[in-house]
PDB file of C-alpha atoms in Angstrom:
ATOM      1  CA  UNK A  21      -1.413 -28.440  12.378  1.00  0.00           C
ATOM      2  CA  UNK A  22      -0.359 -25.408  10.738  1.00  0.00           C
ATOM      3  CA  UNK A  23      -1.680 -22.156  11.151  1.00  0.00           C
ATOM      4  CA  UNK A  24      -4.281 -20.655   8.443  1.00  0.00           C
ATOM      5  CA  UNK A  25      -3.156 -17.811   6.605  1.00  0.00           C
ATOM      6  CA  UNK A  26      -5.608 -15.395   4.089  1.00  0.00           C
ATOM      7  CA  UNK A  27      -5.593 -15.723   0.573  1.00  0.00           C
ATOM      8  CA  UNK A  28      -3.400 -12.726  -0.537  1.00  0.00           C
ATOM      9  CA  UNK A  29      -6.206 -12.312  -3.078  1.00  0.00           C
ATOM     10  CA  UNK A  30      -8.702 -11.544  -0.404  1.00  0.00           C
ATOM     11  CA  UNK A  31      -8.364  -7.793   0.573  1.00  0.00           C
ATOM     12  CA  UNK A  32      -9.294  -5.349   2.976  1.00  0.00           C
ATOM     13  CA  UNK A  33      -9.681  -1.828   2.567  1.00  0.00           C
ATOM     14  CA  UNK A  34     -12.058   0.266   5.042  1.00  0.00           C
ATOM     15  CA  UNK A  35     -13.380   2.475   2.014  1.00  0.00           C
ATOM     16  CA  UNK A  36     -14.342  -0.611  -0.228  1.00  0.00           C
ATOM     17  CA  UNK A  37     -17.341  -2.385   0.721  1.00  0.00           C
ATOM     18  CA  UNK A  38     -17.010  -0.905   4.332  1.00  0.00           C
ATOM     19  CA  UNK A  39     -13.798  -2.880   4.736  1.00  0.00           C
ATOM     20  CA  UNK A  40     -15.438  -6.184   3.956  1.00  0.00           C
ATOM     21  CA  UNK A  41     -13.058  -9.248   2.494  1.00  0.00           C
ATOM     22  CA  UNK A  42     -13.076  -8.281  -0.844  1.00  0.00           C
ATOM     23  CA  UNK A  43     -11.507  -9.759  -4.248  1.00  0.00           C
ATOM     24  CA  UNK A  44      -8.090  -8.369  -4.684  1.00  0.00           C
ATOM     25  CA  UNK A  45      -9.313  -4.709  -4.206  1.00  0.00           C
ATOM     26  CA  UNK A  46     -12.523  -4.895  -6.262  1.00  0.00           C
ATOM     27  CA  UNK A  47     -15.942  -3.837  -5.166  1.00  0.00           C
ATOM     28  CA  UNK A  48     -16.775  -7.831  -5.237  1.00  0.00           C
ATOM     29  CA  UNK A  49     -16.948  -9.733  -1.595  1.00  0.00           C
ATOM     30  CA  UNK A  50     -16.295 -12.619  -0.405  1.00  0.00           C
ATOM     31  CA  UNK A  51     -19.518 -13.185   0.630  1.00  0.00           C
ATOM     32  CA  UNK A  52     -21.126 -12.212  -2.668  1.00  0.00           C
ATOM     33  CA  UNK A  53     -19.209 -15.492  -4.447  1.00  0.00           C
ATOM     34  CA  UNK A  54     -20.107 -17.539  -1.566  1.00  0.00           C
ATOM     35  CA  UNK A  55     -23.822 -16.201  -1.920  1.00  0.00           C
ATOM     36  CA  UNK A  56     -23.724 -17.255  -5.300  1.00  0.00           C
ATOM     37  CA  UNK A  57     -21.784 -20.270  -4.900  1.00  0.00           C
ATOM     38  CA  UNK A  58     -24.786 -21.405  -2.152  1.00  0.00           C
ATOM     39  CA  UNK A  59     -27.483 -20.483  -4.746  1.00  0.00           C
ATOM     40  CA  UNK A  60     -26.225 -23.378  -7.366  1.00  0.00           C
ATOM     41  CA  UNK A  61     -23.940 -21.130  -9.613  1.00  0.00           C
ATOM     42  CA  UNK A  62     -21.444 -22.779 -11.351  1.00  0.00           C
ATOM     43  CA  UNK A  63     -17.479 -21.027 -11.323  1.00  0.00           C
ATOM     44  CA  UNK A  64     -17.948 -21.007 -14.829  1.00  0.00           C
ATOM     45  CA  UNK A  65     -21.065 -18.722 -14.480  1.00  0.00           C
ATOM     46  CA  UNK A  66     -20.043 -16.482 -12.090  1.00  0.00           C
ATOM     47  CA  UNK A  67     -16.607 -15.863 -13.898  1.00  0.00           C
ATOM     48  CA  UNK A  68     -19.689 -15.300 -17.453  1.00  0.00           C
ATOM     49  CA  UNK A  69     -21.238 -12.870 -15.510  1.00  0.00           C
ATOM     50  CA  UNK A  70     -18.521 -11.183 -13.438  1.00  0.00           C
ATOM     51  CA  UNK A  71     -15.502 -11.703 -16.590  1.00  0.00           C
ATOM     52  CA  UNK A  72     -12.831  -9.771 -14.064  1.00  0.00           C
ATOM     53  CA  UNK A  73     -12.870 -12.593 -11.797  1.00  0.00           C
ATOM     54  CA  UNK A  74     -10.448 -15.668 -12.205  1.00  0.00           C
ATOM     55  CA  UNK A  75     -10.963 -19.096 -10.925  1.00  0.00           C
ATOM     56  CA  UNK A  76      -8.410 -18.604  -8.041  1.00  0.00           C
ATOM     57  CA  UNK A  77     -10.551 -15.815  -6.453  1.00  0.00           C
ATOM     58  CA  UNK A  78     -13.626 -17.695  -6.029  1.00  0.00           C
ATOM     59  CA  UNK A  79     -10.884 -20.276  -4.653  1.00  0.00           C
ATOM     60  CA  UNK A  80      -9.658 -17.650  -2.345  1.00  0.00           C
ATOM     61  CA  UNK A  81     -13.767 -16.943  -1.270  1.00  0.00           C
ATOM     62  CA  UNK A  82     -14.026 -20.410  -0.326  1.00  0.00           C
ATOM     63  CA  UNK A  83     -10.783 -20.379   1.908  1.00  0.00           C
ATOM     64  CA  UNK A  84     -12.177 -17.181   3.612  1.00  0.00           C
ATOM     65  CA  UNK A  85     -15.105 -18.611   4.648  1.00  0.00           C
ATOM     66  CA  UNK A  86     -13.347 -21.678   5.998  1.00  0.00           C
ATOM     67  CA  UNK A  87     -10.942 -19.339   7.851  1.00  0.00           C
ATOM     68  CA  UNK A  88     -13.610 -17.290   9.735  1.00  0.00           C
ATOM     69  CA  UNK A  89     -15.177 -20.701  10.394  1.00  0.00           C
ATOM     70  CA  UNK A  90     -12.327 -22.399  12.298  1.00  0.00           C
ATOM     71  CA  UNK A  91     -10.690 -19.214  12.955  1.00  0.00           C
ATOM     72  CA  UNK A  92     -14.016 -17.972  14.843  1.00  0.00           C
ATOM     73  CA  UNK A  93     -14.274 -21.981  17.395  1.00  0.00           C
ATOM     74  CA  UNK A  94     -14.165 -21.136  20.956  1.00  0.00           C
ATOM     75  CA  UNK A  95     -12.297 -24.281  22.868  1.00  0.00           C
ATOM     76  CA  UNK A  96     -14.553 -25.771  24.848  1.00  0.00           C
ATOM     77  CA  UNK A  97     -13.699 -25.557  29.271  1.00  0.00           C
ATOM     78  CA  UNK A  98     -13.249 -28.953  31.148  1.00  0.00           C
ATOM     79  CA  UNK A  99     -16.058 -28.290  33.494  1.00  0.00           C
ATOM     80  CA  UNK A 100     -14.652 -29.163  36.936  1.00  0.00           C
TER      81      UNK A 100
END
């Protein structure tokens, strides 16, 4: 299996957003697609409301959240 790597679009800079993952630089997280993503929005409305975005970023928000998911596992210890 190869090793994950982050979405060059996903950035992190410790004076935006407190140094969340953020959208290539912009004051828009990660999270905040995935938020919106989770509440039913469509891409199309979330690129209508935020028209900066692209279609790749909210791409790029769903690959972040996969990567802290599988990137976060602990291995489980043979109990002996």
């Amino acid at each position: 299996m190869k090793a994950a790597t982050l979405n060059p679009r996903i950035t992190f800079d410790p004076e935006i957003m407190s140094g969340k993952g953020c959208i290539r630089g912009m004051r828009v997280t990660a999270g905040m697609i995935l938020g919106l993503l989770s509440t039913g929005a469509s891409r199309t409305e979330i690129i209508e409301h935020y028209p900066y975005l692209e279609d790749g970023d909210i791409t790029a928000a769903l690959e972040y959240a996969t990567w802290l998911a599988t990137e976060s596992d602990v291995p489980l210890q043979e109990v002996q």
